[in-house]
Amino acid sequence: MIMNDKSHHQTCTNCVMDTSDPSIKFDGNGVCDHCQDFKNNVKPNWQTDNRGRQELTRIVERIKASARGKDFDCLLGISGGVDSSYMLHLAVKEFGLRPLVFHVDGGWNSELAVHNINVMIDKLGLDLYTEVINWEEMKDFQLAFFKSGVPHLDIPQDHAFIATLYHFADKYNIKYILNGGNFSTECVQYPMKYYYYGTDMAQINDITKRFGTVKMETYPFSSIFRHKIYLKYIRGIHVVKPLNYMPYYKDEALALLEKEYRWKPYPQKHFESRFTRFYEGYWLPERFGFDPRRVMFSSLILTGQMTSEDALEKLKQPAYNLDRIEEDFNFIAIKLGISREELQGYFNMPKKYYWDYKNQQNVFRLGAKALHWLGVEKVKKRKK
Ligand SMILES: [Zn+2]
């Protein structure tokens, strides 16, 4: 049982978010602000009926028109997870697009992820552009985050993905990026305390300067200023999230992928990376008392794909297969080139958070506000 730091514990009466999210607020009926936010801000702006279809058809036409005579008309990053895999299927089979499909290999792909990417690429007859991150740099970057004591250990993987995406868009002069992000399975925000911004270079620089030991000569970096301003406004690169314009149900998407591509499901969202499986399934719940399944399940509850009874039942079981923890603990330590004891030491060390290191949180907050006021980001979601 994971205990919360606070003595007062409360779970939302509608979804399964609880006080392990430190900024959660409840109304008089015990309904949390994630649920209020969904009802007031997301749902009114989320059209998956005919209006959404028509809008998406117009967008697809614009994408095609932007790339006449070119080899690719859009860019699509694939992790091997269900959202990006399903989006690839739609892009090619339903919209008739010609995406440049790329994958970032940060050294932690599970065999299942490799299988899932390969079966799709083969069946659709596409080429895959793989960016392999220099392992010595990646390892050192990840170790720096372990040594810093913060919860957001996924940043070295996430940042490489984002930076590579924009690098490809820039290099091949592709104006549209298809993104598998969606309200249907991701409408609830992860708490900032555990999932800090992956593109805050002040934080990354501070942590790598203090704890890193090798020079990051080839690792792809991209600051938020570069991709949100330079690439968007100067180069005119747009991000499109097709899954938000249609009904998107995870179970149906899975069934289609399994049938059409011999695609195989993962036991949990984000488990396509062996590192993320360890980090979200074990490290976050056990070291920090935050179980990310609460966010995933709550999104599914709000969009009618799961009941809160089912979610609460599942949450009683640990996300991690406890029989395998020894094996995986050793695997992670060996892969990072450290002893099991050293890894255990990071697990036991005092907890640190993003505010313990340099950060530009205020700039990020201001930027989000500005984009909302300018009407660029129409759907204003709770800021973590
Ligand atoms: Zn709620």
CSV table of C-alpha atoms and ligand atoms in Angstrom, one decimal:
chain,number,residue,atom,x,y,z
A,1,MET,CA,0.0,0.0,0.0
A,2,ILE,CA,1.4,3.4,-1.0
A,3,MET,CA,1.0,6.0,1.7
A,4,ASN,CA,0.6,9.7,0.9
A,5,ASP,CA,2.8,12.3,2.6
A,6,LYS,CA,-0.3,14.1,3.8
A,7,SER,CA,-2.4,12.8,6.6
A,8,HIS,CA,-5.6,13.7,4.8
A,9,HIS,CA,-6.4,11.3,2.0
A,10,GLN,CA,-9.2,11.9,-0.5
A,11,THR,CA,-10.2,10.3,-3.8
A,12,CYS,CA,-12.5,11.9,-6.3
A,13,THR,CA,-16.0,10.6,-6.3
A,14,ASN,CA,-16.1,10.5,-10.1
A,15,CYS,CA,-12.6,9.6,-11.4
A,16,VAL,CA,-9.8,7.9,-9.4
A,17,MET,CA,-7.5,10.9,-9.0
A,18,ASP,CA,-6.6,11.4,-5.3
A,19,THR,CA,-4.5,13.5,-3.0
A,20,SER,CA,-1.3,11.9,-4.3
A,21,ASP,CA,-1.7,14.7,-6.8
A,22,PRO,CA,-0.7,17.6,-4.6
A,23,SER,CA,-2.5,20.3,-6.5
A,24,ILE,CA,-5.9,18.5,-6.7
A,25,LYS,CA,-9.0,20.4,-5.5
A,26,PHE,CA,-12.4,19.0,-4.7
A,27,ASP,CA,-15.8,20.7,-4.9
A,28,GLY,CA,-18.6,20.3,-2.4
A,29,ASN,CA,-19.6,16.9,-4.0
A,30,GLY,CA,-16.1,15.6,-3.8
A,31,VAL,CA,-15.5,15.9,-7.6
A,32,CYS,CA,-12.0,16.9,-8.5
A,33,ASP,CA,-10.8,19.8,-10.6
A,34,HIS,CA,-9.6,17.3,-13.3
A,35,CYS,CA,-13.2,16.3,-13.8
A,36,GLN,CA,-14.4,19.9,-13.7
A,37,ASP,CA,-11.7,20.8,-16.2
A,38,PHE,CA,-12.8,18.1,-18.6
A,39,LYS,CA,-16.4,19.1,-18.4
A,40,ASN,CA,-15.8,22.9,-18.8
A,41,ASN,CA,-12.8,23.2,-21.0
A,42,VAL,CA,-12.1,20.0,-22.9
A,43,LYS,CA,-15.5,18.6,-23.8
A,44,PRO,CA,-17.0,21.7,-25.3
A,45,ASN,CA,-14.0,22.0,-27.6
A,46,TRP,CA,-13.8,18.4,-28.6
A,47,GLN,CA,-15.9,17.4,-31.6
A,48,THR,CA,-15.7,13.8,-32.8
A,49,ASP,CA,-18.9,13.8,-34.8
A,50,ASN,CA,-19.3,15.1,-38.4
A,51,ARG,CA,-17.9,18.5,-37.5
A,52,GLY,CA,-14.6,16.8,-36.5
A,53,ARG,CA,-14.6,14.7,-39.6
A,54,GLN,CA,-15.1,17.7,-41.9
A,55,GLU,CA,-12.4,19.6,-40.1
A,56,LEU,CA,-10.0,16.7,-40.4
A,57,THR,CA,-10.8,16.3,-44.1
A,58,ARG,CA,-9.9,20.0,-44.7
A,59,ILE,CA,-6.6,19.5,-42.7
A,60,VAL,CA,-5.7,16.4,-44.7
A,61,GLU,CA,-6.2,18.4,-47.9
A,62,ARG,CA,-4.0,21.2,-46.7
A,63,ILE,CA,-1.3,18.7,-45.7
A,64,LYS,CA,-1.4,17.1,-49.2
A,65,ALA,CA,-1.3,20.6,-50.9
A,66,SER,CA,1.7,21.6,-48.8
A,67,ALA,CA,3.8,18.8,-50.2
A,68,ARG,CA,3.0,18.4,-53.9
A,69,GLY,CA,6.1,17.1,-55.7
A,70,LYS,CA,7.8,16.2,-52.5
A,71,ASP,CA,8.6,12.7,-51.2
A,72,PHE,CA,6.7,13.1,-47.9
A,73,ASP,CA,3.8,15.2,-46.9
A,74,CYS,CA,4.0,14.9,-43.1
A,75,LEU,CA,6.2,13.6,-40.3
A,76,LEU,CA,5.1,10.9,-37.9
A,77,GLY,CA,7.1,9.6,-34.9
A,78,ILE,CA,6.4,6.1,-33.9
A,79,SER,CA,7.2,4.7,-30.4
A,80,GLY,CA,5.5,1.3,-30.9
A,81,GLY,CA,2.7,2.3,-28.6
A,82,VAL,CA,-0.9,2.1,-29.5
A,83,ASP,CA,-1.6,5.8,-30.1
A,84,SER,CA,1.2,6.3,-32.6
A,85,SER,CA,0.7,2.9,-34.2
A,86,TYR,CA,-3.0,3.5,-34.8
A,87,MET,CA,-2.3,7.0,-36.1
A,88,LEU,CA,0.1,5.5,-38.6
A,89,HIS,CA,-2.6,3.1,-39.8
A,90,LEU,CA,-5.0,6.0,-40.2
A,91,ALA,CA,-2.6,8.3,-41.9
A,92,VAL,CA,-1.7,5.8,-44.6
A,93,LYS,CA,-4.9,3.7,-45.0
A,94,GLU,CA,-7.6,6.3,-44.3
A,95,PHE,CA,-6.1,9.6,-45.3
A,96,GLY,CA,-3.8,8.5,-48.1
A,97,LEU,CA,-0.9,10.4,-46.7
A,98,ARG,CA,2.8,9.8,-47.3
A,99,PRO,CA,4.4,10.2,-43.9
A,100,LEU,CA,8.1,10.1,-43.2
A,101,VAL,CA,8.0,7.7,-40.3
A,102,PHE,CA,10.8,8.0,-37.7
A,103,HIS,CA,11.7,6.3,-34.5
A,104,VAL,CA,14.1,7.4,-31.8
A,105,ASP,CA,16.0,4.5,-30.3
A,106,GLY,CA,17.1,5.6,-26.9
A,107,GLY,CA,18.5,2.2,-26.1
A,108,TRP,CA,15.5,0.9,-24.1
A,109,ASN,CA,13.1,-0.5,-26.7
A,110,SER,CA,11.3,-3.6,-25.5
A,111,GLU,CA,11.3,-6.5,-27.9
A,112,LEU,CA,7.6,-6.0,-28.2
A,113,ALA,CA,8.0,-2.4,-29.3
A,114,VAL,CA,10.5,-3.5,-32.0
A,115,HIS,CA,8.1,-6.2,-33.2
A,116,ASN,CA,5.2,-3.7,-33.3
A,117,ILE,CA,7.1,-1.1,-35.3
A,118,ASN,CA,8.4,-3.6,-37.8
A,119,VAL,CA,5.1,-5.3,-38.5
A,120,MET,CA,3.5,-2.0,-39.3
A,121,ILE,CA,6.3,-0.7,-41.5
A,122,ASP,CA,6.5,-4.0,-43.4
A,123,LYS,CA,2.7,-4.3,-44.0
A,124,LEU,CA,2.4,-0.6,-45.0
A,125,GLY,CA,5.5,-0.8,-47.3
A,126,LEU,CA,7.2,2.2,-45.7
A,127,ASP,CA,10.7,3.1,-44.9
A,128,LEU,CA,11.6,3.7,-41.3
A,129,TYR,CA,14.1,6.4,-40.3
A,130,THR,CA,15.7,5.5,-37.0
A,131,GLU,CA,17.7,7.9,-35.0
A,132,VAL,CA,19.9,6.0,-32.6
A,133,ILE,CA,21.0,8.1,-29.6
A,134,ASN,CA,24.6,7.8,-28.6
A,135,TRP,CA,24.4,5.4,-25.8
A,136,GLU,CA,27.3,6.7,-23.7
A,137,GLU,CA,25.7,10.2,-23.7
A,138,MET,CA,22.2,8.8,-23.1
A,139,LYS,CA,23.4,6.7,-20.2
A,140,ASP,CA,25.2,9.6,-18.6
A,141,PHE,CA,22.2,11.9,-19.0
A,142,GLN,CA,19.9,9.3,-17.4
A,143,LEU,CA,22.4,8.7,-14.6
A,144,ALA,CA,22.6,12.5,-13.9
A,145,PHE,CA,18.8,12.5,-13.4
A,146,PHE,CA,19.0,9.5,-11.1
A,147,LYS,CA,21.8,11.3,-9.1
A,148,SER,CA,19.7,14.5,-8.9
A,149,GLY,CA,17.0,12.7,-7.0
A,150,VAL,CA,14.1,14.1,-9.0
A,151,PRO,CA,11.1,12.1,-10.2
A,152,HIS,CA,11.1,13.0,-13.9
A,153,LEU,CA,13.6,10.4,-15.0
A,154,ASP,CA,11.9,10.1,-18.4
A,155,ILE,CA,13.2,13.5,-19.6
A,156,PRO,CA,16.4,12.1,-21.4
A,157,GLN,CA,14.1,9.8,-23.5
A,158,ASP,CA,11.4,12.3,-24.1
A,159,HIS,CA,13.6,15.2,-24.9
A,160,ALA,CA,15.5,13.2,-27.5
A,161,PHE,CA,12.2,12.3,-29.1
A,162,ILE,CA,10.9,15.9,-29.3
A,163,ALA,CA,14.2,17.3,-30.6
A,164,THR,CA,14.6,14.6,-33.3
A,165,LEU,CA,11.1,15.3,-34.4
A,166,TYR,CA,11.8,18.9,-35.0
A,167,HIS,CA,15.2,18.1,-36.5
A,168,PHE,CA,13.5,16.0,-39.2
A,169,ALA,CA,10.8,18.5,-39.9
A,170,ASP,CA,13.5,21.2,-40.4
A,171,LYS,CA,15.8,19.0,-42.4
A,172,TYR,CA,13.3,17.6,-44.8
A,173,ASN,CA,11.2,20.9,-44.9
A,174,ILE,CA,8.1,19.1,-43.8
A,175,LYS,CA,5.3,21.5,-42.7
A,176,TYR,CA,3.0,19.1,-40.9
A,177,ILE,CA,3.7,16.8,-37.9
A,178,LEU,CA,1.1,14.2,-37.0
A,179,ASN,CA,1.0,13.7,-33.3
A,180,GLY,CA,-0.8,10.8,-31.5
A,181,GLY,CA,-1.7,12.9,-28.5
A,182,ASN,CA,-5.4,12.8,-27.8
A,183,PHE,CA,-8.1,13.7,-25.3
A,184,SER,CA,-9.6,10.2,-25.4
A,185,THR,CA,-6.9,8.5,-23.5
A,186,GLU,CA,-4.9,11.5,-22.2
A,187,CYS,CA,-7.4,14.1,-21.1
A,188,VAL,CA,-6.2,14.1,-17.5
A,189,GLN,CA,-2.9,16.0,-16.8
A,190,TYR,CA,0.0,14.4,-14.9
A,191,PRO,CA,0.9,16.4,-11.8
A,192,MET,CA,3.7,18.8,-12.5
A,193,LYS,CA,5.4,17.7,-9.3
A,194,TYR,CA,6.2,14.3,-10.9
A,195,TYR,CA,6.1,15.1,-14.6
A,196,TYR,CA,8.1,18.3,-15.1
A,197,TYR,CA,8.5,19.9,-18.6
A,198,GLY,CA,10.9,17.9,-20.7
A,199,THR,CA,12.1,20.9,-22.7
A,200,ASP,CA,13.2,23.2,-19.9
A,201,MET,CA,16.9,23.7,-20.9
A,202,ALA,CA,17.7,25.6,-17.7
A,203,GLN,CA,16.8,22.5,-15.7
A,204,ILE,CA,18.5,20.1,-18.0
A,205,ASN,CA,21.7,22.2,-18.1
A,206,ASP,CA,21.8,22.5,-14.3
A,207,ILE,CA,21.3,18.8,-13.7
A,208,THR,CA,23.8,17.7,-16.4
A,209,LYS,CA,26.4,20.3,-15.2
A,210,ARG,CA,26.2,19.1,-11.6
A,211,PHE,CA,25.9,15.3,-12.1
A,212,GLY,CA,26.9,14.6,-15.7
A,213,THR,CA,30.4,13.2,-16.5
A,214,VAL,CA,30.6,13.2,-20.3
A,215,LYS,CA,30.2,15.9,-22.9
A,216,MET,CA,26.9,15.8,-24.7
A,217,GLU,CA,28.3,16.1,-28.1
A,218,THR,CA,25.7,14.4,-30.3
A,219,TYR,CA,22.6,14.1,-28.1
A,220,PRO,CA,19.8,16.1,-29.8
A,221,PHE,CA,18.7,19.1,-27.8
A,222,SER,CA,15.9,21.5,-28.6
A,223,SER,CA,14.7,24.3,-26.4
A,224,ILE,CA,11.0,25.2,-26.1
A,225,PHE,CA,11.9,28.6,-27.7
A,226,ARG,CA,13.3,26.9,-30.7
A,227,HIS,CA,10.4,24.6,-31.4
A,228,LYS,CA,7.4,26.7,-30.2
A,229,ILE,CA,8.5,29.9,-31.8
A,230,TYR,CA,11.2,29.5,-34.4
A,231,LEU,CA,9.9,26.4,-36.1
A,232,LYS,CA,6.2,27.2,-35.6
A,233,TYR,CA,6.2,30.9,-36.6
A,234,ILE,CA,9.3,31.3,-38.7
A,235,ARG,CA,9.4,28.0,-40.5
A,236,GLY,CA,5.6,27.5,-40.4
A,237,ILE,CA,5.6,23.9,-39.1
A,238,HIS,CA,2.2,22.8,-37.7
A,239,VAL,CA,1.3,20.0,-35.3
A,240,VAL,CA,-1.9,18.1,-36.0
A,241,LYS,CA,-3.5,15.6,-33.6
A,242,PRO,CA,-5.9,13.6,-35.8
A,243,LEU,CA,-7.2,11.4,-33.0
A,244,ASN,CA,-9.0,14.4,-31.5
A,245,TYR,CA,-11.3,14.7,-34.6
A,246,MET,CA,-12.9,11.3,-34.4
A,247,PRO,CA,-14.2,8.8,-31.9
A,248,TYR,CA,-11.1,7.1,-30.6
A,249,TYR,CA,-11.5,4.1,-28.4
A,250,LYS,CA,-8.4,2.3,-27.2
A,251,ASP,CA,-10.0,-1.2,-27.3
A,252,GLU,CA,-11.2,-0.8,-30.9
A,253,ALA,CA,-7.8,0.6,-32.0
A,254,LEU,CA,-6.1,-2.4,-30.3
A,255,ALA,CA,-8.4,-4.9,-32.0
A,256,LEU,CA,-7.8,-3.4,-35.4
A,257,LEU,CA,-4.0,-3.3,-34.9
A,258,GLU,CA,-3.9,-7.0,-33.7
A,259,LYS,CA,-6.1,-8.1,-36.6
A,260,GLU,CA,-4.5,-6.1,-39.5
A,261,TYR,CA,-0.8,-6.2,-38.4
A,262,ARG,CA,-0.3,-9.0,-35.9
A,263,TRP,CA,0.5,-6.1,-33.5
A,264,LYS,CA,0.8,-7.2,-29.8
A,265,PRO,CA,-0.5,-5.3,-26.8
A,266,TYR,CA,1.5,-4.1,-23.8
A,267,PRO,CA,0.4,-4.7,-20.2
A,268,GLN,CA,0.3,-0.8,-19.6
A,269,LYS,CA,0.4,2.5,-21.5
A,270,HIS,CA,4.1,3.6,-22.1
A,271,PHE,CA,5.4,0.1,-21.4
A,272,GLU,CA,6.9,0.0,-24.9
A,273,SER,CA,10.1,1.3,-23.3
A,274,ARG,CA,11.8,-1.0,-20.8
A,275,PHE,CA,13.0,2.0,-18.9
A,276,THR,CA,9.5,3.6,-18.7
A,277,ARG,CA,8.0,0.3,-17.6
A,278,PHE,CA,10.4,0.3,-14.6
A,279,TYR,CA,10.1,4.0,-14.0
A,280,GLU,CA,6.3,4.3,-14.2
A,281,GLY,CA,5.5,0.9,-12.9
A,282,TYR,CA,7.9,0.7,-10.0
A,283,TRP,CA,10.1,3.8,-9.3
A,284,LEU,CA,7.4,6.5,-9.3
A,285,PRO,CA,4.8,4.6,-7.1
A,286,GLU,CA,7.3,3.1,-4.7
A,287,ARG,CA,9.8,6.0,-4.3
A,288,PHE,CA,7.4,8.9,-4.7
A,289,GLY,CA,4.0,7.5,-3.8
A,290,PHE,CA,2.5,8.5,-7.1
A,291,ASP,CA,0.9,5.8,-9.4
A,292,PRO,CA,0.6,7.1,-12.9
A,293,ARG,CA,-2.2,4.6,-13.6
A,294,ARG,CA,-4.5,7.0,-11.7
A,295,VAL,CA,-4.1,9.5,-14.5
A,296,MET,CA,-4.4,6.9,-17.3
A,297,PHE,CA,-7.5,5.3,-15.8
A,298,SER,CA,-9.1,8.6,-15.0
A,299,SER,CA,-8.8,9.7,-18.6
A,300,LEU,CA,-10.5,6.4,-19.6
A,301,ILE,CA,-13.2,7.0,-17.0
A,302,LEU,CA,-14.0,10.5,-18.2
A,303,THR,CA,-14.2,9.4,-21.8
A,304,GLY,CA,-16.5,6.4,-21.0
A,305,GLN,CA,-14.0,3.6,-21.6
A,306,MET,CA,-13.6,2.3,-18.1
A,307,THR,CA,-15.7,2.4,-14.9
A,308,SER,CA,-14.2,3.8,-11.6
A,309,GLU,CA,-15.0,0.4,-9.9
A,310,ASP,CA,-12.8,-1.4,-12.4
A,311,ALA,CA,-10.1,1.2,-12.0
A,312,LEU,CA,-10.1,1.0,-8.2
A,313,GLU,CA,-10.0,-2.8,-8.4
A,314,LYS,CA,-6.9,-2.6,-10.7
A,315,LEU,CA,-5.2,0.0,-8.5
A,316,LYS,CA,-5.3,-2.5,-5.6
A,317,GLN,CA,-2.7,-4.6,-7.5
A,318,PRO,CA,0.7,-3.1,-8.0
A,319,ALA,CA,1.5,-1.9,-11.5
A,320,TYR,CA,4.6,-4.0,-11.4
A,321,ASN,CA,5.0,-7.7,-11.6
A,322,LEU,CA,6.7,-8.2,-8.2
A,323,ASP,CA,8.2,-11.5,-9.2
A,324,ARG,CA,10.2,-9.6,-11.9
A,325,ILE,CA,11.4,-6.7,-9.9
A,326,GLU,CA,14.7,-8.3,-8.9
A,327,GLU,CA,15.4,-9.2,-12.5
A,328,ASP,CA,14.5,-5.8,-13.8
A,329,PHE,CA,16.3,-3.9,-11.0
A,330,ASN,CA,19.5,-5.8,-12.1
A,331,PHE,CA,18.8,-5.2,-15.8
A,332,ILE,CA,18.5,-1.5,-15.3
A,333,ALA,CA,21.6,-1.3,-13.1
A,334,ILE,CA,23.7,-3.4,-15.6
A,335,LYS,CA,22.5,-1.4,-18.5
A,336,LEU,CA,23.3,1.9,-16.8
A,337,GLY,CA,26.8,0.5,-15.9
A,338,ILE,CA,26.3,0.8,-12.2
A,339,SER,CA,26.0,-1.8,-9.4
A,340,ARG,CA,22.6,-2.8,-8.0
A,341,GLU,CA,23.6,-1.2,-4.7
A,342,GLU,CA,24.2,2.1,-6.4
A,343,LEU,CA,20.8,2.0,-8.0
A,344,GLN,CA,19.3,1.1,-4.7
A,345,GLY,CA,21.1,4.1,-3.2
A,346,TYR,CA,19.3,6.5,-5.7
A,347,PHE,CA,16.0,4.8,-4.7
A,348,ASN,CA,16.6,5.6,-1.0
A,349,MET,CA,18.2,9.0,-1.3
A,350,PRO,CA,16.3,12.2,-0.2
A,351,LYS,CA,13.6,13.2,-2.7
A,352,LYS,CA,14.2,16.2,-4.8
A,353,TYR,CA,11.9,18.0,-7.2
A,354,TYR,CA,12.1,20.4,-10.1
A,355,TRP,CA,12.2,23.4,-7.8
A,356,ASP,CA,15.4,22.2,-6.2
A,357,TYR,CA,17.2,22.9,-9.5
A,358,LYS,CA,17.3,25.9,-11.8
A,359,ASN,CA,14.2,26.1,-13.9
A,360,GLN,CA,12.1,28.3,-16.2
A,361,GLN,CA,8.7,27.3,-14.9
A,362,ASN,CA,7.5,30.9,-14.9
A,363,VAL,CA,8.5,31.4,-18.5
A,364,PHE,CA,6.6,28.2,-19.4
A,365,ARG,CA,3.5,29.3,-17.5
A,366,LEU,CA,3.6,32.7,-19.1
A,367,GLY,CA,4.0,31.2,-22.5
A,368,ALA,CA,1.0,28.9,-22.0
A,369,LYS,CA,-1.1,31.9,-21.0
A,370,ALA,CA,0.1,34.0,-23.9
A,371,LEU,CA,-0.7,31.2,-26.4
A,372,HIS,CA,-4.2,30.8,-24.9
A,373,TRP,CA,-4.9,34.6,-25.0
A,374,LEU,CA,-3.7,34.7,-28.6
A,375,GLY,CA,-6.2,31.9,-29.4
A,376,VAL,CA,-3.4,29.6,-30.5
A,377,GLU,CA,-4.1,26.9,-27.9
A,378,LYS,CA,-7.9,26.8,-27.9
A,379,VAL,CA,-8.4,24.2,-25.3
A,380,LYS,CA,-7.1,25.4,-22.0
A,381,LYS,CA,-6.4,22.5,-19.7
A,382,ARG,CA,-5.5,22.6,-16.1
A,383,LYS,CA,-1.9,23.4,-15.9
A,384,LYS,CA,-0.8,20.1,-14.3
B,1,ZN,ZN,-12.1,13.5,-10.7
